Structures are given as structure tokens and as C-alpha cells.
XYZ file of N, CA and C in Angstrom:
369
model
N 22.350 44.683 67.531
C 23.091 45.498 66.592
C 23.071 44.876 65.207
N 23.334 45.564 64.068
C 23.507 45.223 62.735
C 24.734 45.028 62.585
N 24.886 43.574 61.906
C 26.254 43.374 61.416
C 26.611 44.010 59.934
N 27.565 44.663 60.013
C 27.762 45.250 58.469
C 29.344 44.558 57.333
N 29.245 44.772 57.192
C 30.457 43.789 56.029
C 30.407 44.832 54.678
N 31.533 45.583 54.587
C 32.109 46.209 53.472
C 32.892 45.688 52.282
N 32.495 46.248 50.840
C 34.008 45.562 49.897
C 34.012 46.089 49.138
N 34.668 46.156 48.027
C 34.533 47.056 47.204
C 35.235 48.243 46.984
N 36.579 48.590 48.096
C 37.528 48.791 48.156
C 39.042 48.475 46.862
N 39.545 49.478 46.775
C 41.001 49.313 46.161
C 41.344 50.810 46.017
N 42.792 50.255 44.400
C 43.633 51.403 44.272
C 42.972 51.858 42.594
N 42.871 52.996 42.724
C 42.598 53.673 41.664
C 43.149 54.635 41.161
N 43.062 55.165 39.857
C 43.788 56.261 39.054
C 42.809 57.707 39.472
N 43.435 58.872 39.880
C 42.616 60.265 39.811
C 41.729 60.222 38.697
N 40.022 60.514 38.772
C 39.280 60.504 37.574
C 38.355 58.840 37.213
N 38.884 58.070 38.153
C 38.158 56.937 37.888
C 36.980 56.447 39.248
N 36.852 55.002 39.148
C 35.180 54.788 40.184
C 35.511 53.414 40.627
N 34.748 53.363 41.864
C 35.059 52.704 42.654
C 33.556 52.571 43.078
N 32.466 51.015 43.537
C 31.201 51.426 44.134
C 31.857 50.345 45.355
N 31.321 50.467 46.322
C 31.250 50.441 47.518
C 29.803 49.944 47.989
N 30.288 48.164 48.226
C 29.078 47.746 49.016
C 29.164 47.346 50.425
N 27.707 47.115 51.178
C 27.874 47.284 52.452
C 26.548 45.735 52.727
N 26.853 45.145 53.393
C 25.963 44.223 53.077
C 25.316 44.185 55.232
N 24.223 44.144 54.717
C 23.724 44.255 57.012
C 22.829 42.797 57.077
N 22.821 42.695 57.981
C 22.119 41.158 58.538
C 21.541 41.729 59.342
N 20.209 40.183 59.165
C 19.196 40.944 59.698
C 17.728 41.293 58.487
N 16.841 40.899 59.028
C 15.733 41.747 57.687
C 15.407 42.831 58.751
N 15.317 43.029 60.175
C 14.504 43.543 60.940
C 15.149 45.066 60.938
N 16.675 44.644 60.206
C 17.423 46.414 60.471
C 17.506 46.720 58.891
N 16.475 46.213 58.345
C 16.429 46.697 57.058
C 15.761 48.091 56.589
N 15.298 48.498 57.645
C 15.049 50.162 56.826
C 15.517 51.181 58.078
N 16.780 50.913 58.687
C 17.670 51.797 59.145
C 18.008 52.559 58.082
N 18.638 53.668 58.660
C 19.792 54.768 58.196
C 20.394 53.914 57.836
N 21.286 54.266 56.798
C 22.608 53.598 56.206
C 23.548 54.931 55.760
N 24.562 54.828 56.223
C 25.102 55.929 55.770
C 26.665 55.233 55.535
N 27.591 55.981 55.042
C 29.304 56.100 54.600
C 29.340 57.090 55.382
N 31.139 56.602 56.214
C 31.783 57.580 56.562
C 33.169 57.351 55.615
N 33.874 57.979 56.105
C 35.657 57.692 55.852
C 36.656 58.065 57.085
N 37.989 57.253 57.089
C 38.576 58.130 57.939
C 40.330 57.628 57.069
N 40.913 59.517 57.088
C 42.077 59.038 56.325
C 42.981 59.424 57.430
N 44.450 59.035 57.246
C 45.084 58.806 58.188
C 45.193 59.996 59.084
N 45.702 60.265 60.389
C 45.702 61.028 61.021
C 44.597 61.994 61.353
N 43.378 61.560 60.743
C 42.357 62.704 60.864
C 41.241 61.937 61.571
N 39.933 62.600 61.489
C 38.443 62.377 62.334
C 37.840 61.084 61.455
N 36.965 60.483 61.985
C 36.162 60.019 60.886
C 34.926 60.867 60.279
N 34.802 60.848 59.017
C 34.041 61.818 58.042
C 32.787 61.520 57.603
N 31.696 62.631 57.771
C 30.877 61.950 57.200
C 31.009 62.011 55.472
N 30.467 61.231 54.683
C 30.445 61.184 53.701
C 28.974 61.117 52.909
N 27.532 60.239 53.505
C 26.673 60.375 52.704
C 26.067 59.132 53.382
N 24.495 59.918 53.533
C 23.788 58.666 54.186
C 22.582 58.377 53.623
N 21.556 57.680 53.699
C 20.672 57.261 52.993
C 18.885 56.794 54.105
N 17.816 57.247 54.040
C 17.283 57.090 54.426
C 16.142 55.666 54.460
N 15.538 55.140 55.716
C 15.267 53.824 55.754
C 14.420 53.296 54.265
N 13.509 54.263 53.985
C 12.584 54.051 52.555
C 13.415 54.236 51.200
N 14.909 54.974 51.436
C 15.533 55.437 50.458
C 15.306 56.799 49.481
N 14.295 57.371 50.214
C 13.535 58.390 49.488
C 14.510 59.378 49.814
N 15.055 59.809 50.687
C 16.445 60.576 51.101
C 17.842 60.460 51.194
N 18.295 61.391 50.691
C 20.111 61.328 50.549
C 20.454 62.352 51.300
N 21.611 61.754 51.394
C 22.370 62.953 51.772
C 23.640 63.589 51.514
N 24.537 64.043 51.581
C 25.946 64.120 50.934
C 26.931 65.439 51.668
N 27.777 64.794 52.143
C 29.074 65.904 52.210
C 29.330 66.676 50.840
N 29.262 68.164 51.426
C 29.681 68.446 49.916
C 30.918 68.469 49.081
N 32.046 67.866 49.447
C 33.239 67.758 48.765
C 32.649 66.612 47.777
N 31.831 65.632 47.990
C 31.581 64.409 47.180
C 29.969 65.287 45.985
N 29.734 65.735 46.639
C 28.279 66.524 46.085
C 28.693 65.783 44.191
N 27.732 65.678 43.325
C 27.492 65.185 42.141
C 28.895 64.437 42.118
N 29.651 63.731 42.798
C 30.632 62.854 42.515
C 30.033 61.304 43.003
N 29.206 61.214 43.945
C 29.212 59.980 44.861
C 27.414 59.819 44.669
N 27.048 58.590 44.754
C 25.809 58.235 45.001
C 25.545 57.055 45.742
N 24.632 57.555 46.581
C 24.315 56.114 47.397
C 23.156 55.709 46.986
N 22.753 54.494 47.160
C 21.499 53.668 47.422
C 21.629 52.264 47.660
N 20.535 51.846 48.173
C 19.856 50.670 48.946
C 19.038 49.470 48.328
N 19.412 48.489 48.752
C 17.945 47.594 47.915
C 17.682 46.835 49.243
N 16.751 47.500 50.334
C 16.138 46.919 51.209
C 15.624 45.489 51.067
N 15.250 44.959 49.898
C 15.309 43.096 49.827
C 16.175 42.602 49.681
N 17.432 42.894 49.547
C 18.802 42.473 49.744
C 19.919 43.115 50.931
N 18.994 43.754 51.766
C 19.757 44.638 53.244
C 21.061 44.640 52.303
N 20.892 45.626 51.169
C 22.435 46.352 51.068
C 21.951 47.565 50.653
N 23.745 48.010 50.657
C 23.496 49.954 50.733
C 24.989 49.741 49.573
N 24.625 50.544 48.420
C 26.050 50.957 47.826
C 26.646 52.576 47.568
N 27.726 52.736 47.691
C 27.885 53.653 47.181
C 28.654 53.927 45.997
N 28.583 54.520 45.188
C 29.211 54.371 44.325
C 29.821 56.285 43.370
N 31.297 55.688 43.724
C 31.860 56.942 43.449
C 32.792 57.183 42.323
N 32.570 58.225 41.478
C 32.895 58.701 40.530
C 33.729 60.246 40.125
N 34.904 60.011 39.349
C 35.770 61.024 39.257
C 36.360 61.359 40.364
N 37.476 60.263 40.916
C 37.679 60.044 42.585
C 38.744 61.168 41.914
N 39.315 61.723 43.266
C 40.650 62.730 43.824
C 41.534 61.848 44.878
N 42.535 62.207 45.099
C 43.285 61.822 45.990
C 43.054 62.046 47.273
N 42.133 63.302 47.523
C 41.521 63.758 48.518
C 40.755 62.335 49.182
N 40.049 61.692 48.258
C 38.940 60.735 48.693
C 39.390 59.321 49.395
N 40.854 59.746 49.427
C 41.673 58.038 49.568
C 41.650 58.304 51.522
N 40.776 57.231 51.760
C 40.484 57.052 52.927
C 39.879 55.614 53.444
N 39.894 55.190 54.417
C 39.117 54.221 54.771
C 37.982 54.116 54.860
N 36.833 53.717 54.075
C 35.252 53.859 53.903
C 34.780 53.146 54.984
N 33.657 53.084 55.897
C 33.035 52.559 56.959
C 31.753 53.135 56.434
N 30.973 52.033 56.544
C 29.645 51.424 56.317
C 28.980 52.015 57.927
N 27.872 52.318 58.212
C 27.074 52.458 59.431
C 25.700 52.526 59.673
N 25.149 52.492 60.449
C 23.248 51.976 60.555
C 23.127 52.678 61.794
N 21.942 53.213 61.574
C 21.273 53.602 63.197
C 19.767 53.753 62.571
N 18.694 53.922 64.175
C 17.433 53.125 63.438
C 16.863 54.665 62.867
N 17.420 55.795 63.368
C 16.536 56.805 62.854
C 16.982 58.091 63.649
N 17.292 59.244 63.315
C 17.666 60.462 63.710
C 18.602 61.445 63.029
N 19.907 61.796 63.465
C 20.298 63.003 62.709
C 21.182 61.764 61.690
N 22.035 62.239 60.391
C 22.740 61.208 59.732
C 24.332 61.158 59.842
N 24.407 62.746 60.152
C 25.710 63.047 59.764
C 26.614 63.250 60.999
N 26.596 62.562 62.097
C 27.063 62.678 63.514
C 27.732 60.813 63.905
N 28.643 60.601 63.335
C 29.114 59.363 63.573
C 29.162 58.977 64.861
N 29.201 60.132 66.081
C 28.534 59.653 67.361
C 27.485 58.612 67.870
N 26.638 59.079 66.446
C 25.268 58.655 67.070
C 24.906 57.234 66.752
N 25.896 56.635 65.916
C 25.777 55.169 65.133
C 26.035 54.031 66.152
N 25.519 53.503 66.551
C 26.386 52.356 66.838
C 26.281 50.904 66.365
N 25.978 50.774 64.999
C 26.632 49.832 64.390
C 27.869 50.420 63.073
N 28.612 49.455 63.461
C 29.677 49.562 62.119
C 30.442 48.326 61.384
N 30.648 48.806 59.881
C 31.662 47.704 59.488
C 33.086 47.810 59.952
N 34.042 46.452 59.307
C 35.314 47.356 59.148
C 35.918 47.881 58.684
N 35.466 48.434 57.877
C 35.646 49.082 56.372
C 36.873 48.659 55.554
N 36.941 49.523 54.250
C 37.258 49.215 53.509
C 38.250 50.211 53.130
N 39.570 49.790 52.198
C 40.276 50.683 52.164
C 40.144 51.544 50.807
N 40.290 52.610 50.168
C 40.175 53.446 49.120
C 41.379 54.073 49.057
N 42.078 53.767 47.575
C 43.266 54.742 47.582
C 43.028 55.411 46.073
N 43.399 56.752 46.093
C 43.090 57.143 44.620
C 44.623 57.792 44.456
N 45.366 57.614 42.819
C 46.901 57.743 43.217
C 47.022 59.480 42.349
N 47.055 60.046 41.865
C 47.510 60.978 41.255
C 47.901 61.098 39.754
């Protein structure tokens, strides 16, 4: 499995940014899927936006659509995301995840994870 390690977490004002790194060990799980989920209290975990092993593909929930961007620097096995013009909506716990290749947006299908990170955006 890939070890993942999240940070980049805090509290923020509605309208401001937050990037979100994810750091994996390992060179050999370096061109996995990398994707973000979230999970805010009482609810599912979410997908949020995943990234393909070459990086040539994104992907995105569309509540984040032109708010959030991910990418990768496969010689440094990291994945960031980095999000912009947060809502209160977005205040959730971010989780980092890897799998070697298939659908992105099915947190079923992952089985590596960080422990993520917390995101609060205040109003």
C-alpha cells in the first residue's frame, strides 16, 4: 500500500485559499491515481477531484468545478490541491487517496489513504 501524509489544512475566511498537500512513499506508486475526497460531519465521504498517473487528466466534482485544482509532481510523489474562493460548504475533512488505475470517483475502490486534514471555511 501507499503511505499518504496530508497538510495544509486550517481555518479560513469565505472567499479565501487554502492548497492542500499530500505527500505518498514509495517511487513505485508514483503514477497512481491520486485523488481528494472530503468528509464533513455527519455525512458520506465525497468525492472531490482526482488526478491521473501521467497527470494529463483531471477530474472534479462539480460544486468545486473552476474553484479547486489539482496536480502532481511525480519526482516528488506529491499531489496538491489547491483551492480557491472557499464557501462554508467546503469545510470538511480532506483525505488524500491512491489506487493503481480504474474508475476515480468511487472511494470504494481506494485502498490507500491519508488521515486527512481538517478544512474550516467561517462565513
Amino acid at each position: 500500500q501507499v503511505q499518504l501524509v496530508e497538510s495544509g489544512g486550517g481555518l479560513v475566511q469565505a472567499g479565501g485559499s487554502l492548497r492542500l498537500s499530500c505527500a505518498a512513499s514509495g517511487r513505485a506508486f508514483s503514477n497512481y491515481i491520486k485523488a481528494w475526497f472530503r468528509q464533513a460531519p455527519a455525512k458520506g465521504r465525497e468525492f472531490v477531484s482526482a488526478i491521473s498517473g501521467s497527470g494529463s487528466n483531471t477530474y472534479y466534482e462539480d460544486s468545486v468545478k473552476g474553484r479547486f485544482t489539482i496536480s502532481r509532481d511525480n519526482a516528488k510523489n506529491m499531489v496538491y490541491l489547491q483551492m480557491n474562493d472557499l464557501k462554508p460548504d467546503d469545510t470538511a475533512v480532506y483525505y488524500c487517496a491512491a489506487r493503481r488505475a480504474g474508475s476515480y470517483s468511487d472511494a470504494a475502490l481506494y485502498n490507500s489513504w491519508g488521515q486527512g486534514t481538517q478544512v474550516t471555511v467561517s462565513s
